[in-house]
Amino acid sequence: ALRLQPPQAVRVSAGVPCAAVSQGAPQRVALGELVRESRAAPLAKRSARRKRGEAKERARQEGAVLREARPLADAHALPFEWLLVLDVEATCDARGRPWEHEIIEFPVVALNLRTLQVEHEFHSFVRPTANQTLTPFCRKLTGITQEQVDAAPPLDAVLREFDGWLRERGLVNTAEARSFAFGTDGHFDCQFFVDGECSRKGIPKAEYFDKWVNLKQLFADHYKVRRCKIAKMLERQGMRFEGRLHSGIDDSRNIARIAAQLVRDGSPVYINEGLPPRQRFLDL
């Protein structure tokens, strides 16, 4: 920052061109120029610090997620017709101890990106196998009861049922064309919950879970705002949350509303995240 000299060293005169202040005699300096110089450096430093902080926070939250972030050249073109909004619920505990999360609710809301209408829904509770008893905190947070998960199929059976549900509706991705992609509120659903549990338990998982549309990031990029939670995104779009927060199916329906409004507001919809490359160990 420009250090202002005492009155006897610098004479400030409005409207007079700035003169050099390095000479011994008192000099005349334009008031506006002096103020601009004194403010410029601190503002630049604050801006740089803020950008570095935002970059660090993004890297921390996204972890090892591979970010593709390749928007379409034509904002109105659709790389796929269906956005399958997925927002699972998982076992949890109020205490900060390490916890092996298991999916206990698997909801999918199918948004037609041409009509911007929800035309199909898939919903199933899931029976956990490692921590079979839900904690009081989990039951209160999600509204899911012990009886609901006890009567539900395990994750492998739910994923098989879901795959059949997709095929019945003609929602199939091929090497030549993609008919759908998942849309999520962040990267946790596909990466940490679905892929994480399947990896731990050796459950076969379809490749269509490996890449997805991070709608939270898409929202921030399109509206030029910081990433925020579902209720705040709805508020920014002039809407309010409908249903019960932390109910998987209600969260998914509201995220679908956010996605539809994004499209109405001119945002392209594209796959912007995926699983990181798998590590491969070679015998030497």
PDB file of C-alpha atoms in Angstrom:
ATOM      1  CA  ALA A   1       0.000   0.000   0.000  1.00  0.00           C
ATOM      2  CA  LEU A   2       1.131   3.587  -0.643  1.00  0.00           C
ATOM      3  CA  ARG A   3       2.290   5.030   2.647  1.00  0.00           C
ATOM      4  CA  LEU A   4       0.981   8.591   3.058  1.00  0.00           C
ATOM      5  CA  GLN A   5       3.640  11.056   4.118  1.00  0.00           C
ATOM      6  CA  PRO A   6       3.106  13.612   6.870  1.00  0.00           C
ATOM      7  CA  PRO A   7       1.535  16.941   5.837  1.00  0.00           C
ATOM      8  CA  GLN A   8       4.879  18.669   5.598  1.00  0.00           C
ATOM      9  CA  ALA A   9       6.147  16.131   3.057  1.00  0.00           C
ATOM     10  CA  VAL A  10       3.161  15.779   0.718  1.00  0.00           C
ATOM     11  CA  ARG A  11       0.812  18.528  -0.235  1.00  0.00           C
ATOM     12  CA  VAL A  12      -2.472  17.309  -1.653  1.00  0.00           C
ATOM     13  CA  SER A  13      -4.168  19.480  -4.206  1.00  0.00           C
ATOM     14  CA  ALA A  14      -7.317  18.401  -5.994  1.00  0.00           C
ATOM     15  CA  GLY A  15      -7.296  18.620  -9.765  1.00  0.00           C
ATOM     16  CA  VAL A  16      -3.520  19.039 -10.174  1.00  0.00           C
ATOM     17  CA  PRO A  17      -1.529  16.385 -12.122  1.00  0.00           C
ATOM     18  CA  CYS A  18       0.442  13.986  -9.955  1.00  0.00           C
ATOM     19  CA  ALA A  19       4.127  14.898  -9.593  1.00  0.00           C
ATOM     20  CA  ALA A  20       6.980  12.690  -8.425  1.00  0.00           C
ATOM     21  CA  VAL A  21       7.251  12.493  -4.636  1.00  0.00           C
ATOM     22  CA  SER A  22      10.763  11.104  -4.499  1.00  0.00           C
ATOM     23  CA  GLN A  23      12.469  14.498  -4.697  1.00  0.00           C
ATOM     24  CA  GLY A  24      13.415  16.458  -1.642  1.00  0.00           C
ATOM     25  CA  ALA A  25      11.080  19.459  -2.010  1.00  0.00           C
ATOM     26  CA  PRO A  26       7.395  19.226  -1.159  1.00  0.00           C
ATOM     27  CA  GLN A  27       5.389  18.049  -4.181  1.00  0.00           C
ATOM     28  CA  ARG A  28       1.823  18.578  -5.405  1.00  0.00           C
ATOM     29  CA  VAL A  29      -0.278  15.390  -5.849  1.00  0.00           C
ATOM     30  CA  ALA A  30      -3.766  15.066  -7.332  1.00  0.00           C
ATOM     31  CA  LEU A  31      -6.197  13.991  -4.598  1.00  0.00           C
ATOM     32  CA  GLY A  32      -8.082  11.443  -6.734  1.00  0.00           C
ATOM     33  CA  GLU A  33      -4.880   9.820  -7.983  1.00  0.00           C
ATOM     34  CA  LEU A  34      -3.504   9.479  -4.469  1.00  0.00           C
ATOM     35  CA  VAL A  35      -6.678   7.888  -3.155  1.00  0.00           C
ATOM     36  CA  ARG A  36      -6.803   5.413  -6.051  1.00  0.00           C
ATOM     37  CA  GLU A  37      -3.197   4.372  -5.519  1.00  0.00           C
ATOM     38  CA  SER A  38      -3.668   3.954  -1.771  1.00  0.00           C
ATOM     39  CA  ARG A  39      -6.692   1.688  -2.292  1.00  0.00           C
ATOM     40  CA  ALA A  40      -5.537  -0.395  -5.244  1.00  0.00           C
ATOM     41  CA  ALA A  41      -2.933  -2.587  -3.518  1.00  0.00           C
ATOM     42  CA  PRO A  42      -5.053  -3.655  -0.507  1.00  0.00           C
ATOM     43  CA  LEU A  43      -7.993  -4.481  -2.774  1.00  0.00           C
ATOM     44  CA  ALA A  44      -5.800  -6.568  -5.065  1.00  0.00           C
ATOM     45  CA  LYS A  45      -4.347  -8.466  -2.117  1.00  0.00           C
ATOM     46  CA  ARG A  46      -7.777  -9.149  -0.632  1.00  0.00           C
ATOM     47  CA  SER A  47      -9.067 -10.359  -4.000  1.00  0.00           C
ATOM     48  CA  ALA A  48      -6.113 -12.717  -4.408  1.00  0.00           C
ATOM     49  CA  ARG A  49      -6.551 -14.096  -0.884  1.00  0.00           C
ATOM     50  CA  ARG A  50     -10.250 -14.651  -1.461  1.00  0.00           C
ATOM     51  CA  LYS A  51      -9.630 -16.522  -4.714  1.00  0.00           C
ATOM     52  CA  ARG A  52      -6.993 -18.712  -3.080  1.00  0.00           C
ATOM     53  CA  GLY A  53      -9.359 -19.470  -0.197  1.00  0.00           C
ATOM     54  CA  GLU A  54     -12.196 -20.397  -2.549  1.00  0.00           C
ATOM     55  CA  ALA A  55      -9.910 -22.678  -4.550  1.00  0.00           C
ATOM     56  CA  LYS A  56      -8.725 -24.447  -1.389  1.00  0.00           C
ATOM     57  CA  GLU A  57     -12.277 -24.882  -0.126  1.00  0.00           C
ATOM     58  CA  ARG A  58     -13.402 -26.323  -3.448  1.00  0.00           C
ATOM     59  CA  ALA A  59     -10.499 -28.766  -3.522  1.00  0.00           C
ATOM     60  CA  ARG A  60     -11.210 -29.807   0.077  1.00  0.00           C
ATOM     61  CA  GLN A  61     -14.892 -30.456  -0.532  1.00  0.00           C
ATOM     62  CA  GLU A  62     -14.503 -32.207  -3.858  1.00  0.00           C
ATOM     63  CA  GLY A  63     -11.667 -34.464  -2.672  1.00  0.00           C
ATOM     64  CA  ALA A  64     -10.470 -36.781  -5.372  1.00  0.00           C
ATOM     65  CA  VAL A  65     -13.451 -36.242  -7.654  1.00  0.00           C
ATOM     66  CA  LEU A  66     -12.516 -35.859 -11.286  1.00  0.00           C
ATOM     67  CA  ARG A  67     -13.942 -32.576 -12.502  1.00  0.00           C
ATOM     68  CA  GLU A  68     -14.666 -32.481 -16.222  1.00  0.00           C
ATOM     69  CA  ALA A  69     -16.590 -29.174 -16.421  1.00  0.00           C
ATOM     70  CA  ARG A  70     -17.016 -29.071 -20.192  1.00  0.00           C
ATOM     71  CA  PRO A  71     -20.128 -27.029 -20.996  1.00  0.00           C
ATOM     72  CA  LEU A  72     -21.799 -27.527 -24.361  1.00  0.00           C
ATOM     73  CA  ALA A  73     -21.073 -25.066 -27.128  1.00  0.00           C
ATOM     74  CA  ASP A  74     -24.825 -24.833 -27.714  1.00  0.00           C
ATOM     75  CA  ALA A  75     -26.586 -24.164 -24.416  1.00  0.00           C
ATOM     76  CA  HIS A  76     -29.869 -25.477 -25.855  1.00  0.00           C
ATOM     77  CA  ALA A  77     -28.460 -28.797 -27.101  1.00  0.00           C
ATOM     78  CA  LEU A  78     -29.071 -31.808 -24.875  1.00  0.00           C
ATOM     79  CA  PRO A  79     -26.419 -34.507 -24.471  1.00  0.00           C
ATOM     80  CA  PHE A  80     -29.113 -36.747 -22.941  1.00  0.00           C
ATOM     81  CA  GLU A  81     -32.883 -36.551 -22.633  1.00  0.00           C
ATOM     82  CA  TRP A  82     -33.325 -37.624 -19.022  1.00  0.00           C
ATOM     83  CA  LEU A  83     -31.810 -36.353 -15.799  1.00  0.00           C
ATOM     84  CA  LEU A  84     -32.177 -38.943 -13.035  1.00  0.00           C
ATOM     85  CA  VAL A  85     -32.044 -37.025  -9.776  1.00  0.00           C
ATOM     86  CA  LEU A  86     -30.611 -39.179  -6.991  1.00  0.00           C
ATOM     87  CA  ASP A  87     -30.410 -38.161  -3.327  1.00  0.00           C
ATOM     88  CA  VAL A  88     -29.887 -41.147  -1.044  1.00  0.00           C
ATOM     89  CA  GLU A  89     -30.193 -41.291   2.732  1.00  0.00           C
ATOM     90  CA  ALA A  90     -27.702 -43.292   4.770  1.00  0.00           C
ATOM     91  CA  THR A  91     -27.127 -44.515   8.302  1.00  0.00           C
ATOM     92  CA  CYS A  92     -25.523 -41.899  10.525  1.00  0.00           C
ATOM     93  CA  ASP A  93     -24.747 -40.993  14.108  1.00  0.00           C
ATOM     94  CA  ALA A  94     -24.740 -37.691  15.974  1.00  0.00           C
ATOM     95  CA  ARG A  95     -21.315 -38.333  17.447  1.00  0.00           C
ATOM     96  CA  GLY A  96     -18.199 -37.507  15.480  1.00  0.00           C
ATOM     97  CA  ARG A  97     -16.776 -41.032  15.584  1.00  0.00           C
ATOM     98  CA  PRO A  98     -15.876 -42.866  12.340  1.00  0.00           C
ATOM     99  CA  TRP A  99     -19.021 -44.337  10.847  1.00  0.00           C
ATOM    100  CA  GLU A 100     -19.576 -46.818   8.052  1.00  0.00           C
ATOM    101  CA  HIS A 101     -22.453 -45.228   6.172  1.00  0.00           C
ATOM    102  CA  GLU A 102     -24.933 -47.556   4.494  1.00  0.00           C
ATOM    103  CA  ILE A 103     -27.710 -46.488   2.154  1.00  0.00           C
ATOM    104  CA  ILE A 104     -31.161 -46.837   3.706  1.00  0.00           C
ATOM    105  CA  GLU A 105     -33.241 -44.941   1.113  1.00  0.00           C
ATOM    106  CA  PHE A 106     -32.677 -45.039  -2.655  1.00  0.00           C
ATOM    107  CA  PRO A 107     -34.920 -42.580  -4.557  1.00  0.00           C
ATOM    108  CA  VAL A 108     -34.637 -41.536  -8.202  1.00  0.00           C
ATOM    109  CA  VAL A 109     -36.735 -38.833  -9.860  1.00  0.00           C
ATOM    110  CA  ALA A 110     -36.658 -38.876 -13.684  1.00  0.00           C
ATOM    111  CA  LEU A 111     -36.802 -35.365 -15.146  1.00  0.00           C
ATOM    112  CA  ASN A 112     -37.475 -35.097 -18.870  1.00  0.00           C
ATOM    113  CA  LEU A 113     -35.125 -32.325 -19.988  1.00  0.00           C
ATOM    114  CA  ARG A 114     -37.248 -31.546 -23.055  1.00  0.00           C
ATOM    115  CA  THR A 115     -40.549 -31.102 -21.245  1.00  0.00           C
ATOM    116  CA  LEU A 116     -39.004 -30.210 -17.839  1.00  0.00           C
ATOM    117  CA  GLN A 117     -41.561 -32.496 -16.226  1.00  0.00           C
ATOM    118  CA  VAL A 118     -40.980 -35.340 -13.773  1.00  0.00           C
ATOM    119  CA  GLU A 119     -42.396 -38.379 -15.563  1.00  0.00           C
ATOM    120  CA  HIS A 120     -41.117 -41.338 -13.519  1.00  0.00           C
ATOM    121  CA  GLU A 121     -40.026 -42.097  -9.965  1.00  0.00           C
ATOM    122  CA  PHE A 122     -38.241 -45.032  -8.393  1.00  0.00           C
ATOM    123  CA  HIS A 123     -38.181 -45.430  -4.633  1.00  0.00           C
ATOM    124  CA  SER A 124     -37.041 -48.136  -2.241  1.00  0.00           C
ATOM    125  CA  PHE A 125     -35.892 -48.318   1.334  1.00  0.00           C
ATOM    126  CA  VAL A 126     -32.719 -50.362   1.829  1.00  0.00           C
ATOM    127  CA  ARG A 127     -31.794 -52.740   4.633  1.00  0.00           C
ATOM    128  CA  PRO A 128     -28.333 -52.053   6.080  1.00  0.00           C
ATOM    129  CA  THR A 129     -26.188 -55.089   6.852  1.00  0.00           C
ATOM    130  CA  ALA A 130     -23.249 -53.743   8.895  1.00  0.00           C
ATOM    131  CA  ASN A 131     -25.104 -51.493  11.364  1.00  0.00           C
ATOM    132  CA  GLN A 132     -28.601 -52.900  11.162  1.00  0.00           C
ATOM    133  CA  THR A 133     -30.092 -50.813  13.990  1.00  0.00           C
ATOM    134  CA  LEU A 134     -30.739 -47.172  13.131  1.00  0.00           C
ATOM    135  CA  THR A 135     -29.546 -44.644  15.692  1.00  0.00           C
ATOM    136  CA  PRO A 136     -32.124 -42.293  17.264  1.00  0.00           C
ATOM    137  CA  PHE A 137     -30.322 -39.433  15.501  1.00  0.00           C
ATOM    138  CA  CYS A 138     -30.706 -41.129  12.118  1.00  0.00           C
ATOM    139  CA  ARG A 139     -34.394 -41.892  12.641  1.00  0.00           C
ATOM    140  CA  LYS A 140     -35.105 -38.296  13.671  1.00  0.00           C
ATOM    141  CA  LEU A 141     -33.048 -36.769  10.836  1.00  0.00           C
ATOM    142  CA  THR A 142     -34.438 -38.876   7.991  1.00  0.00           C
ATOM    143  CA  GLY A 143     -37.872 -39.833   9.280  1.00  0.00           C
ATOM    144  CA  ILE A 144     -37.098 -43.447   8.356  1.00  0.00           C
ATOM    145  CA  THR A 145     -38.234 -46.065  10.856  1.00  0.00           C
ATOM    146  CA  GLN A 146     -36.528 -49.269  11.929  1.00  0.00           C
ATOM    147  CA  GLU A 147     -39.519 -51.240  10.637  1.00  0.00           C
ATOM    148  CA  GLN A 148     -39.138 -49.737   7.147  1.00  0.00           C
ATOM    149  CA  VAL A 149     -35.508 -50.782   6.765  1.00  0.00           C
ATOM    150  CA  ASP A 150     -36.051 -54.195   8.392  1.00  0.00           C
ATOM    151  CA  ALA A 151     -38.667 -54.979   5.743  1.00  0.00           C
ATOM    152  CA  ALA A 152     -36.572 -53.626   2.843  1.00  0.00           C
ATOM    153  CA  PRO A 153     -34.213 -55.536   0.507  1.00  0.00           C
ATOM    154  CA  PRO A 154     -30.427 -55.085   0.793  1.00  0.00           C
ATOM    155  CA  LEU A 155     -28.556 -52.763  -1.545  1.00  0.00           C
ATOM    156  CA  ASP A 156     -27.563 -55.374  -4.137  1.00  0.00           C
ATOM    157  CA  ALA A 157     -31.205 -56.369  -4.642  1.00  0.00           C
ATOM    158  CA  VAL A 158     -32.310 -52.719  -4.861  1.00  0.00           C
ATOM    159  CA  LEU A 159     -29.709 -51.972  -7.537  1.00  0.00           C
ATOM    160  CA  ARG A 160     -30.859 -54.980  -9.593  1.00  0.00           C
ATOM    161  CA  GLU A 161     -34.476 -53.862  -9.272  1.00  0.00           C
ATOM    162  CA  PHE A 162     -33.521 -50.343 -10.297  1.00  0.00           C
ATOM    163  CA  ASP A 163     -31.641 -51.562 -13.364  1.00  0.00           C
ATOM    164  CA  GLY A 164     -34.729 -53.486 -14.468  1.00  0.00           C
ATOM    165  CA  TRP A 165     -36.848 -50.377 -13.851  1.00  0.00           C
ATOM    166  CA  LEU A 166     -34.588 -48.395 -16.200  1.00  0.00           C
ATOM    167  CA  ARG A 167     -34.771 -51.001 -18.951  1.00  0.00           C
ATOM    168  CA  GLU A 168     -38.563 -51.213 -18.751  1.00  0.00           C
ATOM    169  CA  ARG A 169     -38.677 -47.487 -19.586  1.00  0.00           C
ATOM    170  CA  GLY A 170     -36.090 -47.630 -22.327  1.00  0.00           C
ATOM    171  CA  LEU A 171     -33.527 -45.704 -20.282  1.00  0.00           C
ATOM    172  CA  VAL A 172     -30.357 -47.332 -21.575  1.00  0.00           C
ATOM    173  CA  ASN A 173     -26.937 -45.822 -22.229  1.00  0.00           C
ATOM    174  CA  THR A 174     -24.848 -47.244 -25.066  1.00  0.00           C
ATOM    175  CA  ALA A 175     -21.425 -46.488 -26.507  1.00  0.00           C
ATOM    176  CA  GLU A 176     -23.144 -44.543 -29.298  1.00  0.00           C
ATOM    177  CA  ALA A 177     -25.681 -42.559 -27.283  1.00  0.00           C
ATOM    178  CA  ARG A 178     -26.487 -41.628 -23.708  1.00  0.00           C
ATOM    179  CA  SER A 179     -30.175 -41.408 -22.839  1.00  0.00           C
ATOM    180  CA  PHE A 180     -29.723 -40.328 -19.213  1.00  0.00           C
ATOM    181  CA  ALA A 181     -27.311 -39.101 -16.581  1.00  0.00           C
ATOM    182  CA  PHE A 182     -27.640 -38.828 -12.846  1.00  0.00           C
ATOM    183  CA  GLY A 183     -28.073 -35.431 -11.241  1.00  0.00           C
ATOM    184  CA  THR A 184     -26.990 -34.988  -7.631  1.00  0.00           C
ATOM    185  CA  ASP A 185     -26.608 -32.348  -4.963  1.00  0.00           C
ATOM    186  CA  GLY A 186     -22.814 -32.641  -4.815  1.00  0.00           C
ATOM    187  CA  HIS A 187     -20.592 -35.680  -5.263  1.00  0.00           C
ATOM    188  CA  PHE A 188     -21.383 -37.673  -2.121  1.00  0.00           C
ATOM    189  CA  ASP A 189     -24.328 -39.683  -3.455  1.00  0.00           C
ATOM    190  CA  CYS A 190     -22.594 -41.395  -6.371  1.00  0.00           C
ATOM    191  CA  GLN A 191     -19.025 -41.387  -5.094  1.00  0.00           C
ATOM    192  CA  PHE A 192     -19.107 -41.957  -1.346  1.00  0.00           C
ATOM    193  CA  PHE A 193     -22.458 -43.658  -0.818  1.00  0.00           C
ATOM    194  CA  VAL A 194     -23.171 -45.752  -3.924  1.00  0.00           C
ATOM    195  CA  ASP A 195     -19.626 -46.444  -5.087  1.00  0.00           C
ATOM    196  CA  GLY A 196     -18.215 -46.517  -1.558  1.00  0.00           C
ATOM    197  CA  GLU A 197     -20.650 -49.113  -0.243  1.00  0.00           C
ATOM    198  CA  CYS A 198     -20.490 -51.237  -3.373  1.00  0.00           C
ATOM    199  CA  SER A 199     -16.691 -51.251  -3.215  1.00  0.00           C
ATOM    200  CA  ARG A 200     -16.632 -52.235   0.454  1.00  0.00           C
ATOM    201  CA  LYS A 201     -19.171 -55.024   0.060  1.00  0.00           C
ATOM    202  CA  GLY A 202     -18.164 -56.321  -3.365  1.00  0.00           C
ATOM    203  CA  ILE A 203     -21.569 -55.433  -4.862  1.00  0.00           C
ATOM    204  CA  PRO A 204     -21.669 -55.236  -8.684  1.00  0.00           C
ATOM    205  CA  LYS A 205     -22.446 -51.708  -9.846  1.00  0.00           C
ATOM    206  CA  ALA A 206     -23.407 -50.444 -13.295  1.00  0.00           C
ATOM    207  CA  GLU A 207     -21.102 -47.989 -15.062  1.00  0.00           C
ATOM    208  CA  TYR A 208     -23.859 -45.382 -15.357  1.00  0.00           C
ATOM    209  CA  PHE A 209     -23.168 -44.453 -11.719  1.00  0.00           C
ATOM    210  CA  ASP A 210     -19.557 -43.485 -12.513  1.00  0.00           C
ATOM    211  CA  LYS A 211     -20.265 -40.014 -13.965  1.00  0.00           C
ATOM    212  CA  TRP A 212     -22.902 -37.499 -13.015  1.00  0.00           C
ATOM    213  CA  VAL A 213     -24.137 -33.899 -13.127  1.00  0.00           C
ATOM    214  CA  ASN A 214     -23.197 -32.059  -9.951  1.00  0.00           C
ATOM    215  CA  LEU A 215     -26.187 -29.714  -9.834  1.00  0.00           C
ATOM    216  CA  LYS A 216     -24.839 -27.810  -6.848  1.00  0.00           C
ATOM    217  CA  GLN A 217     -21.773 -26.846  -8.891  1.00  0.00           C
ATOM    218  CA  LEU A 218     -23.820 -26.233 -12.040  1.00  0.00           C
ATOM    219  CA  PHE A 219     -26.040 -23.866 -10.048  1.00  0.00           C
ATOM    220  CA  ALA A 220     -23.043 -21.923  -8.692  1.00  0.00           C
ATOM    221  CA  ASP A 221     -21.425 -21.682 -12.123  1.00  0.00           C
ATOM    222  CA  HIS A 222     -24.575 -20.499 -13.892  1.00  0.00           C
ATOM    223  CA  TYR A 223     -25.773 -17.920 -11.363  1.00  0.00           C
ATOM    224  CA  LYS A 224     -22.225 -16.847 -10.356  1.00  0.00           C
ATOM    225  CA  VAL A 225     -22.829 -17.546  -6.657  1.00  0.00           C
ATOM    226  CA  ARG A 226     -21.236 -19.724  -4.009  1.00  0.00           C
ATOM    227  CA  ARG A 227     -22.389 -23.298  -3.631  1.00  0.00           C
ATOM    228  CA  CYS A 228     -25.294 -23.573  -1.212  1.00  0.00           C
ATOM    229  CA  LYS A 229     -27.798 -26.058   0.169  1.00  0.00           C
ATOM    230  CA  ILE A 230     -31.045 -27.172  -1.434  1.00  0.00           C
ATOM    231  CA  ALA A 231     -33.320 -24.758   0.431  1.00  0.00           C
ATOM    232  CA  LYS A 232     -31.065 -21.808  -0.405  1.00  0.00           C
ATOM    233  CA  MET A 233     -30.900 -22.751  -4.084  1.00  0.00           C
ATOM    234  CA  LEU A 234     -34.692 -22.894  -4.214  1.00  0.00           C
ATOM    235  CA  GLU A 235     -34.900 -19.518  -2.487  1.00  0.00           C
ATOM    236  CA  ARG A 236     -32.534 -17.957  -5.022  1.00  0.00           C
ATOM    237  CA  GLN A 237     -34.817 -19.254  -7.787  1.00  0.00           C
ATOM    238  CA  GLY A 238     -37.920 -17.837  -6.115  1.00  0.00           C
ATOM    239  CA  MET A 239     -39.208 -21.164  -4.764  1.00  0.00           C
ATOM    240  CA  ARG A 240     -39.560 -22.893  -1.405  1.00  0.00           C
ATOM    241  CA  PHE A 241     -38.778 -26.423  -0.268  1.00  0.00           C
ATOM    242  CA  GLU A 242     -41.727 -28.794  -0.552  1.00  0.00           C
ATOM    243  CA  GLY A 243     -42.008 -31.807   1.736  1.00  0.00           C
ATOM    244  CA  ARG A 244     -39.704 -33.035   4.472  1.00  0.00           C
ATOM    245  CA  LEU A 245     -36.038 -32.060   4.460  1.00  0.00           C
ATOM    246  CA  HIS A 246     -33.715 -35.110   4.580  1.00  0.00           C
ATOM    247  CA  SER A 247     -36.407 -37.355   3.172  1.00  0.00           C
ATOM    248  CA  GLY A 248     -34.604 -38.850   0.190  1.00  0.00           C
ATOM    249  CA  ILE A 249     -37.603 -38.775  -2.133  1.00  0.00           C
ATOM    250  CA  ASP A 250     -38.596 -35.226  -1.130  1.00  0.00           C
ATOM    251  CA  ASP A 251     -35.015 -33.985  -1.496  1.00  0.00           C
ATOM    252  CA  SER A 252     -34.840 -35.578  -4.952  1.00  0.00           C
ATOM    253  CA  ARG A 253     -38.091 -33.956  -6.067  1.00  0.00           C
ATOM    254  CA  ASN A 254     -36.901 -30.541  -4.950  1.00  0.00           C
ATOM    255  CA  ILE A 255     -33.507 -30.975  -6.640  1.00  0.00           C
ATOM    256  CA  ALA A 256     -35.407 -31.841  -9.836  1.00  0.00           C
ATOM    257  CA  ARG A 257     -37.278 -28.544  -9.504  1.00  0.00           C
ATOM    258  CA  ILE A 258     -33.939 -26.733  -9.211  1.00  0.00           C
ATOM    259  CA  ALA A 259     -32.629 -28.512 -12.309  1.00  0.00           C
ATOM    260  CA  ALA A 260     -35.733 -27.634 -14.323  1.00  0.00           C
ATOM    261  CA  GLN A 261     -35.438 -23.967 -13.385  1.00  0.00           C
ATOM    262  CA  LEU A 262     -31.750 -23.985 -14.317  1.00  0.00           C
ATOM    263  CA  VAL A 263     -32.694 -25.119 -17.814  1.00  0.00           C
ATOM    264  CA  ARG A 264     -35.431 -22.477 -18.047  1.00  0.00           C
ATOM    265  CA  ASP A 265     -32.862 -19.870 -17.082  1.00  0.00           C
ATOM    266  CA  GLY A 266     -30.602 -20.920 -19.934  1.00  0.00           C
ATOM    267  CA  SER A 267     -28.098 -23.157 -18.195  1.00  0.00           C
ATOM    268  CA  PRO A 268     -26.579 -26.017 -20.196  1.00  0.00           C
ATOM    269  CA  VAL A 269     -26.807 -29.419 -18.533  1.00  0.00           C
ATOM    270  CA  TYR A 270     -23.696 -31.548 -18.851  1.00  0.00           C
ATOM    271  CA  ILE A 271     -21.763 -34.192 -16.964  1.00  0.00           C
ATOM    272  CA  ASN A 272     -19.229 -32.310 -14.850  1.00  0.00           C
ATOM    273  CA  GLU A 273     -17.994 -34.936 -12.387  1.00  0.00           C
ATOM    274  CA  GLY A 274     -16.982 -38.570 -12.224  1.00  0.00           C
ATOM    275  CA  LEU A 275     -15.105 -41.107 -10.178  1.00  0.00           C
ATOM    276  CA  PRO A 276     -11.335 -40.670 -10.039  1.00  0.00           C
ATOM    277  CA  PRO A 277      -9.229 -43.205 -11.967  1.00  0.00           C
ATOM    278  CA  ARG A 278      -8.800 -46.476 -10.109  1.00  0.00           C
ATOM    279  CA  GLN A 279      -5.347 -47.214  -8.751  1.00  0.00           C
ATOM    280  CA  ARG A 280      -3.687 -50.196 -10.376  1.00  0.00           C
ATOM    281  CA  PHE A 281      -0.899 -52.149  -8.709  1.00  0.00           C
ATOM    282  CA  LEU A 282       1.531 -54.059 -10.900  1.00  0.00           C
ATOM    283  CA  ASP A 283       3.701 -56.986  -9.859  1.00  0.00           C
ATOM    284  CA  LEU A 284       7.330 -56.044 -10.415  1.00  0.00           C
TER     285      LEU A 284
END
